[in-house]
Amino acid sequence: TRVVYVSTSGSNSNDGLSSSQPRLTIQGVIDFLQIYGPVVGRQQIVIAAGTYGEVVRIPNGLAMNDNYLEFKGPSGAGVRGTPTAIIDGTGMSTSSNGFSIESFNNVYIEYVLFQDWYDTGLGATAQVISGVVVNEFATLYMYGCSGLGNGFANVYFLPLSNGIITGGIFSGARHGIDNTGGSLSFTASGADYTTIKLAEEYGLHTKHQASTVLDLTEFLDNGLNAGATAYGAAIFAYKKNASVDTRECTFKRNNIAYNARGGSISPHPDSPDTIGTGADVNLRLWKIKGFGEDDLINYQSLAGRELSLSFGGNSTTGAVAAVIFDTNAVIP
């Protein structure tokens, strides 16, 4: 069968082949599928409304190549509502991430909330536990999913992973979304946009070979933790190969909107971002250090490479250069 049902009122002695005979745990279904080897085609796991207090781990290579696992929660909350199928870390081991996708897997998740996966012994800016973790050579598609009150990140993409996120509200965590060397896109049209808010340090944290494209993403109240006042931001791009491209995103009440420390952040010239004003103003708009290179090259320098221009055979500097640049380029 291509469909297996899970419910908090079910039993792992049930076959899970109908909604009247659901399995009890999500991991129980994954373990059951693993017995029969890699998934062929699309394997759907229908998750009934309820709170599932369990660690979920998809082992290496369970859904490879053109095959994939689909986790489907109830759609009643809509793309930007609060899902009623909840994977909850309350009372779980403080050393376990909530939902781990190991290498060589294709996974699609819709209408699921990941909440309260954190280490109770660590403070807000020292967390290491995440709601969802995507390992190398794995791909995660999320639609209408949300994260709430997780520790390190609501969703954490490791090097060489891939992700596409549509909709959802990701609130809290040290890093709202973390992309460490992966390829990640936030796609939206109309009301399907994603909100990232109330992250302790960074709404979006990217570093190393990370590539992130943001469409219509909303960043609210990020980086405001008292311990992060010097650096906390809606977007943070670290190291020269970390790139972030934004298109029609919204930034309101963040500590810093764009923090580029060696990486690049590029607002779209024809589809500009919306920057909050008045009560929605960001404390700072830009913080730039490193200018596309490793920190050591520009150690303790906020200027990066000196801007100079040869014009008519002569080199100009100072106020004259500023006028020339203003006629030829726009530099935030």
CSV table of C-alpha atoms in Angstrom, one decimal:
chain,number,residue,atom,x,y,z
A,1,THR,CA,0.0,0.0,0.0
A,2,ARG,CA,1.0,3.6,-0.6
A,3,VAL,CA,-0.8,5.0,2.5
A,4,VAL,CA,-0.2,4.2,6.2
A,5,TYR,CA,-2.3,5.9,9.0
A,6,VAL,CA,-1.0,7.1,12.4
A,7,SER,CA,-3.1,8.3,15.3
A,8,THR,CA,-2.5,9.0,19.0
A,9,SER,CA,-5.5,6.7,19.6
A,10,GLY,CA,-4.0,3.9,17.5
A,11,SER,CA,-1.9,0.9,18.3
A,12,ASN,CA,1.4,-0.5,16.9
A,13,SER,CA,-0.4,-3.8,16.7
A,14,ASN,CA,-2.7,-2.4,14.1
A,15,ASP,CA,-1.7,-2.7,10.4
A,16,GLY,CA,-2.2,1.0,9.8
A,17,LEU,CA,-3.7,0.4,6.4
A,18,SER,CA,-6.9,2.3,7.2
A,19,SER,CA,-7.9,5.3,9.3
A,20,SER,CA,-9.9,2.8,11.5
A,21,GLN,CA,-6.8,0.7,12.2
A,22,PRO,CA,-4.0,3.4,12.7
A,23,ARG,CA,-0.6,2.8,14.0
A,24,LEU,CA,0.3,4.5,17.3
A,25,THR,CA,3.6,6.2,16.5
A,26,ILE,CA,5.3,7.8,13.5
A,27,GLN,CA,8.6,6.1,14.2
A,28,GLY,CA,6.7,2.8,14.4
A,29,VAL,CA,5.6,3.3,10.8
A,30,ILE,CA,9.1,4.2,9.7
A,31,ASP,CA,10.6,1.1,11.4
A,32,PHE,CA,7.8,-1.0,9.8
A,33,LEU,CA,8.6,0.4,6.3
A,34,GLN,CA,12.4,-0.2,6.8
A,35,ILE,CA,11.8,-3.9,7.1
A,36,TYR,CA,10.8,-4.0,3.4
A,37,GLY,CA,13.8,-2.0,2.2
A,38,PRO,CA,13.9,1.4,0.3
A,39,VAL,CA,10.6,3.1,-0.5
A,40,VAL,CA,9.5,2.8,-4.2
A,41,GLY,CA,7.4,5.7,-5.5
A,42,ARG,CA,5.6,7.8,-3.0
A,43,GLN,CA,4.9,6.4,0.5
A,44,GLN,CA,2.3,8.5,2.3
A,45,ILE,CA,2.1,8.6,6.1
A,46,VAL,CA,-1.2,10.3,7.2
A,47,ILE,CA,-0.9,11.8,10.7
A,48,ALA,CA,-4.1,12.4,12.6
A,49,ALA,CA,-4.5,15.5,14.8
A,50,GLY,CA,-2.9,15.1,18.2
A,51,THR,CA,0.4,15.5,20.0
A,52,TYR,CA,3.1,12.9,19.3
A,53,GLY,CA,5.8,12.9,22.0
A,54,GLU,CA,8.4,10.9,20.2
A,55,VAL,CA,11.8,11.2,18.5
A,56,VAL,CA,11.5,10.5,14.8
A,57,ARG,CA,14.4,9.4,12.7
A,58,ILE,CA,14.4,8.5,9.0
A,59,PRO,CA,17.4,6.2,8.4
A,60,ASN,CA,19.9,6.6,5.6
A,61,GLY,CA,18.6,5.8,2.2
A,62,LEU,CA,15.0,4.9,3.0
A,63,ALA,CA,13.6,7.1,0.3
A,64,MET,CA,16.2,7.7,-2.4
A,65,ASN,CA,16.4,8.9,-6.0
A,66,ASP,CA,13.0,9.7,-7.4
A,67,ASN,CA,11.2,8.1,-4.5
A,68,TYR,CA,10.0,9.9,-1.4
A,69,LEU,CA,8.2,9.8,2.0
A,70,GLU,CA,5.3,12.1,2.5
A,71,PHE,CA,4.1,13.0,6.0
A,72,LYS,CA,0.6,14.5,5.8
A,73,GLY,CA,-1.1,16.2,8.7
A,74,PRO,CA,-4.7,17.7,8.7
A,75,SER,CA,-5.0,20.6,6.4
A,76,GLY,CA,-7.7,22.5,8.4
A,77,ALA,CA,-5.3,25.1,9.8
A,78,GLY,CA,-4.3,26.2,6.3
A,79,VAL,CA,-0.8,27.1,5.0
A,80,ARG,CA,-0.2,29.8,7.7
A,81,GLY,CA,-2.3,28.5,10.6
A,82,THR,CA,-1.2,26.4,13.5
A,83,PRO,CA,-1.1,22.7,12.5
A,84,THR,CA,-3.0,20.3,14.7
A,85,ALA,CA,-0.6,17.4,14.1
A,86,ILE,CA,2.2,18.1,16.6
A,87,ILE,CA,5.6,16.5,17.2
A,88,ASP,CA,6.4,17.6,20.7
A,89,GLY,CA,9.6,17.5,22.7
A,90,THR,CA,8.2,18.2,26.1
A,91,GLY,CA,9.7,15.8,28.6
A,92,MET,CA,11.9,14.1,26.0
A,93,SER,CA,15.7,13.5,26.2
A,94,THR,CA,17.6,16.8,26.1
A,95,SER,CA,20.2,15.2,23.8
A,96,SER,CA,17.7,14.4,21.0
A,97,ASN,CA,16.6,16.4,18.0
A,98,GLY,CA,12.9,16.1,17.2
A,99,PHE,CA,12.7,14.9,13.6
A,100,SER,CA,16.0,13.8,11.9
A,101,ILE,CA,16.2,13.1,8.2
A,102,GLU,CA,19.4,11.1,7.6
A,103,SER,CA,21.4,11.1,4.3
A,104,PHE,CA,20.0,10.1,0.9
A,105,ASN,CA,16.3,10.7,1.6
A,106,ASN,CA,13.6,12.7,-0.1
A,107,VAL,CA,11.0,13.8,2.4
A,108,TYR,CA,7.8,15.9,2.0
A,109,ILE,CA,6.0,17.2,5.1
A,110,GLU,CA,2.8,19.2,5.2
A,111,TYR,CA,0.7,20.7,8.1
A,112,VAL,CA,2.9,19.5,11.0
A,113,LEU,CA,4.0,21.6,14.0
A,114,PHE,CA,7.4,20.9,15.6
A,115,GLN,CA,7.6,22.3,19.1
A,116,ASP,CA,9.6,22.4,22.3
A,117,TRP,CA,12.7,20.5,21.3
A,118,TYR,CA,15.4,22.1,23.4
A,119,ASP,CA,17.9,21.3,26.2
A,120,THR,CA,16.4,22.6,29.5
A,121,GLY,CA,20.0,22.9,30.9
A,122,LEU,CA,21.1,25.5,28.4
A,123,GLY,CA,20.3,29.2,27.9
A,124,ALA,CA,18.7,30.8,24.9
A,125,THR,CA,21.9,31.6,23.1
A,126,ALA,CA,23.6,28.3,23.9
A,127,GLN,CA,21.1,25.8,22.5
A,128,VAL,CA,22.1,22.8,20.4
A,129,ILE,CA,18.8,20.9,20.0
A,130,SER,CA,16.6,21.4,16.9
A,131,GLY,CA,13.1,20.6,15.9
A,132,VAL,CA,14.0,19.3,12.4
A,133,VAL,CA,17.5,18.3,11.1
A,134,VAL,CA,18.2,17.6,7.5
A,135,ASN,CA,21.5,15.8,6.8
A,136,GLU,CA,23.8,15.8,3.8
A,137,PHE,CA,22.4,14.5,0.5
A,138,ALA,CA,18.8,14.7,1.9
A,139,THR,CA,16.0,16.9,0.5
A,140,LEU,CA,13.2,18.3,2.6
A,141,TYR,CA,10.0,19.9,1.2
A,142,MET,CA,7.8,21.7,3.8
A,143,TYR,CA,4.4,23.0,3.2
A,144,GLY,CA,2.3,24.7,5.8
A,145,CYS,CA,4.5,23.4,8.6
A,146,SER,CA,5.5,25.5,11.6
A,147,GLY,CA,8.1,25.5,14.5
A,148,LEU,CA,7.6,26.9,18.0
A,149,GLY,CA,9.8,27.1,21.0
A,150,ASN,CA,12.6,24.9,19.7
A,151,GLY,CA,16.2,25.2,21.0
A,152,PHE,CA,19.0,25.6,18.4
A,153,ALA,CA,16.8,25.9,15.2
A,154,ASN,CA,13.3,25.2,14.2
A,155,VAL,CA,14.8,23.6,11.0
A,156,TYR,CA,18.5,22.9,10.6
A,157,PHE,CA,20.0,22.2,7.2
A,158,LEU,CA,23.4,20.6,7.3
A,159,PRO,CA,26.1,20.9,4.5
A,160,LEU,CA,25.0,19.5,1.1
A,161,SER,CA,21.4,19.2,2.1
A,162,ASN,CA,18.5,20.8,0.2
A,163,GLY,CA,15.2,22.4,1.3
A,164,ILE,CA,12.1,24.1,0.0
A,165,ILE,CA,9.8,25.8,2.5
A,166,THR,CA,6.4,27.2,1.7
A,167,GLY,CA,4.2,28.9,4.3
A,168,GLY,CA,4.3,28.3,8.0
A,169,ILE,CA,5.2,30.3,11.0
A,170,PHE,CA,8.6,29.6,12.7
A,171,SER,CA,8.7,31.3,16.1
A,172,GLY,CA,11.5,31.3,18.7
A,173,ALA,CA,14.7,29.2,18.7
A,174,ARG,CA,18.3,30.4,18.8
A,175,HIS,CA,18.3,30.5,15.0
A,176,GLY,CA,14.8,30.6,13.5
A,177,ILE,CA,16.0,28.6,10.4
A,178,ASP,CA,19.7,27.5,10.1
A,179,ASN,CA,21.3,26.8,6.7
A,180,THR,CA,24.8,25.6,7.2
A,181,GLY,CA,26.1,24.8,3.8
A,182,GLY,CA,22.9,23.7,2.2
A,183,SER,CA,20.7,24.9,-0.6
A,184,LEU,CA,17.4,26.4,0.6
A,185,SER,CA,14.5,28.3,-1.0
A,186,PHE,CA,11.5,29.9,0.6
A,187,THR,CA,8.8,30.1,-2.1
A,188,ALA,CA,5.6,32.0,-1.8
A,189,SER,CA,2.7,33.4,-3.8
A,190,GLY,CA,0.1,35.6,-2.2
A,191,ALA,CA,-0.8,34.4,1.2
A,192,ASP,CA,1.5,31.4,1.2
A,193,TYR,CA,4.5,33.3,2.6
A,194,THR,CA,6.6,32.2,5.5
A,195,THR,CA,7.0,34.1,8.8
A,196,ILE,CA,10.2,33.9,10.9
A,197,LYS,CA,9.9,35.7,14.2
A,198,LEU,CA,11.3,36.0,17.7
A,199,ALA,CA,14.5,34.2,17.1
A,200,GLU,CA,17.0,34.8,19.9
A,201,GLU,CA,20.0,35.5,17.7
A,202,TYR,CA,19.2,35.2,14.0
A,203,GLY,CA,16.0,34.7,12.1
A,204,LEU,CA,17.9,33.1,9.3
A,205,HIS,CA,21.5,31.9,10.0
A,206,THR,CA,23.6,30.9,6.9
A,207,LYS,CA,27.3,30.0,6.6
A,208,HIS,CA,29.9,28.2,4.6
A,209,GLN,CA,28.7,27.1,1.2
A,210,ALA,CA,25.0,28.0,2.0
A,211,SER,CA,22.7,29.3,-0.7
A,212,THR,CA,19.4,30.7,0.3
A,213,VAL,CA,16.7,32.4,-1.8
A,214,LEU,CA,13.8,34.1,0.0
A,215,ASP,CA,10.6,35.1,-1.7
A,216,LEU,CA,8.0,37.2,0.3
A,217,THR,CA,9.4,35.9,3.6
A,218,GLU,CA,8.5,38.0,6.7
A,219,PHE,CA,11.0,38.6,9.5
A,220,LEU,CA,9.6,40.0,12.8
A,221,ASP,CA,11.3,40.8,16.1
A,222,ASN,CA,14.5,38.7,15.6
A,223,GLY,CA,17.8,39.1,17.3
A,224,LEU,CA,16.5,41.0,20.3
A,225,ASN,CA,17.9,38.7,23.0
A,226,ALA,CA,19.9,40.9,25.5
A,227,GLY,CA,23.0,38.8,24.9
A,228,ALA,CA,22.8,39.4,21.1
A,229,THR,CA,22.4,43.1,20.9
A,230,ALA,CA,25.8,43.6,19.1
A,231,TYR,CA,25.0,41.1,16.3
A,232,GLY,CA,21.5,39.6,16.4
A,233,ALA,CA,19.7,40.0,13.1
A,234,ALA,CA,16.9,38.9,10.9
A,235,ILE,CA,19.4,37.5,8.3
A,236,PHE,CA,23.0,36.6,9.0
A,237,ALA,CA,25.4,35.5,6.2
A,238,TYR,CA,28.8,34.2,7.5
A,239,LYS,CA,31.9,33.4,5.4
A,240,LYS,CA,32.4,34.4,1.8
A,241,ASN,CA,30.5,31.5,0.1
A,242,ALA,CA,27.3,32.1,2.0
A,243,SER,CA,24.8,33.9,-0.2
A,244,VAL,CA,21.3,35.1,0.6
A,245,ASP,CA,19.0,36.6,-2.1
A,246,THR,CA,15.7,38.4,-1.0
A,247,ARG,CA,12.7,39.3,-3.1
A,248,GLU,CA,9.8,41.3,-1.6
A,249,CYS,CA,10.6,40.2,2.0
A,250,THR,CA,9.4,42.2,5.0
A,251,PHE,CA,11.5,43.3,7.9
A,252,LYS,CA,9.9,44.7,11.0
A,253,ARG,CA,11.2,45.4,14.6
A,254,ASN,CA,14.4,43.3,14.2
A,255,ASN,CA,17.6,44.2,15.9
A,256,ILE,CA,19.5,44.3,12.6
A,257,ALA,CA,17.8,43.5,9.3
A,258,TYR,CA,20.8,42.4,7.3
A,259,ASN,CA,24.1,41.2,8.9
A,260,ALA,CA,26.7,40.2,6.4
A,261,ARG,CA,29.9,39.0,8.0
A,262,GLY,CA,31.9,37.8,5.0
A,263,GLY,CA,28.8,36.5,3.2
A,264,SER,CA,26.6,38.3,0.7
A,265,ILE,CA,23.0,39.5,1.1
A,266,SER,CA,21.4,40.8,-2.1
A,267,PRO,CA,17.9,42.4,-2.1
A,268,HIS,CA,16.3,42.2,-5.5
A,269,PRO,CA,16.6,45.5,-7.4
A,270,ASP,CA,13.2,45.2,-9.1
A,271,SER,CA,11.3,43.5,-6.2
A,272,PRO,CA,12.5,45.4,-3.2
A,273,ASP,CA,12.0,44.4,0.4
A,274,THR,CA,9.6,46.2,2.7
A,275,ILE,CA,11.5,47.9,5.7
A,276,GLY,CA,9.4,48.7,8.8
A,277,THR,CA,8.9,52.3,9.8
A,278,GLY,CA,7.5,54.1,12.8
A,279,ALA,CA,6.6,51.5,15.5
A,280,ASP,CA,7.9,48.7,13.1
A,281,VAL,CA,11.3,50.2,12.6
A,282,ASN,CA,14.4,47.9,12.8
A,283,LEU,CA,17.0,49.1,15.2
A,284,ARG,CA,19.7,48.9,12.5
A,285,LEU,CA,19.3,48.1,8.8
A,286,TRP,CA,22.8,46.9,7.8
A,287,LYS,CA,25.9,45.5,9.6
A,288,ILE,CA,28.6,44.6,7.2
A,289,LYS,CA,32.0,43.1,8.0
A,290,GLY,CA,34.4,41.0,6.0
A,291,PHE,CA,33.1,42.0,2.5
A,292,GLY,CA,33.0,38.5,1.0
A,293,GLU,CA,36.2,37.2,2.5
A,294,ASP,CA,37.2,35.3,5.6
A,295,ASP,CA,37.2,37.3,8.8
A,296,LEU,CA,41.0,37.1,9.2
A,297,ILE,CA,41.6,39.1,6.0
A,298,ASN,CA,39.6,42.0,7.4
A,299,TYR,CA,40.3,41.4,11.1
A,300,GLN,CA,38.6,44.1,13.2
A,301,SER,CA,37.8,46.1,10.1
A,302,LEU,CA,34.3,47.4,9.4
A,303,ALA,CA,35.4,48.9,6.1
A,304,GLY,CA,36.3,45.8,4.1
A,305,ARG,CA,38.0,46.6,0.8
A,306,GLU,CA,38.6,50.3,0.2
A,307,LEU,CA,36.3,51.6,-2.5
A,308,SER,CA,38.2,53.5,-5.2
A,309,LEU,CA,37.6,54.5,-8.8
A,310,SER,CA,39.9,55.4,-11.6
A,311,PHE,CA,38.1,58.1,-13.6
A,312,GLY,CA,39.6,59.8,-16.6
A,313,GLY,CA,43.1,58.4,-15.8
A,314,ASN,CA,43.2,59.8,-12.3
A,315,SER,CA,42.2,58.2,-9.0
A,316,THR,CA,39.7,60.1,-6.9
A,317,THR,CA,38.9,59.7,-3.2
A,318,GLY,CA,36.9,61.3,-0.4
A,319,ALA,CA,33.8,63.4,-1.2
A,320,VAL,CA,34.5,63.5,-4.9
A,321,ALA,CA,34.5,59.7,-5.1
A,322,ALA,CA,31.3,59.6,-3.2
A,323,VAL,CA,29.6,61.8,-5.8
A,324,ILE,CA,31.0,59.7,-8.6
A,325,PHE,CA,29.8,56.5,-7.0
A,326,ASP,CA,26.4,58.0,-6.5
A,327,THR,CA,26.0,58.6,-10.2
A,328,ASN,CA,27.1,55.0,-11.1
A,329,ALA,CA,25.9,52.7,-8.4
A,330,VAL,CA,23.6,52.2,-5.5
A,331,ILE,CA,25.5,50.9,-2.4
A,332,PRO,CA,23.3,50.2,0.7
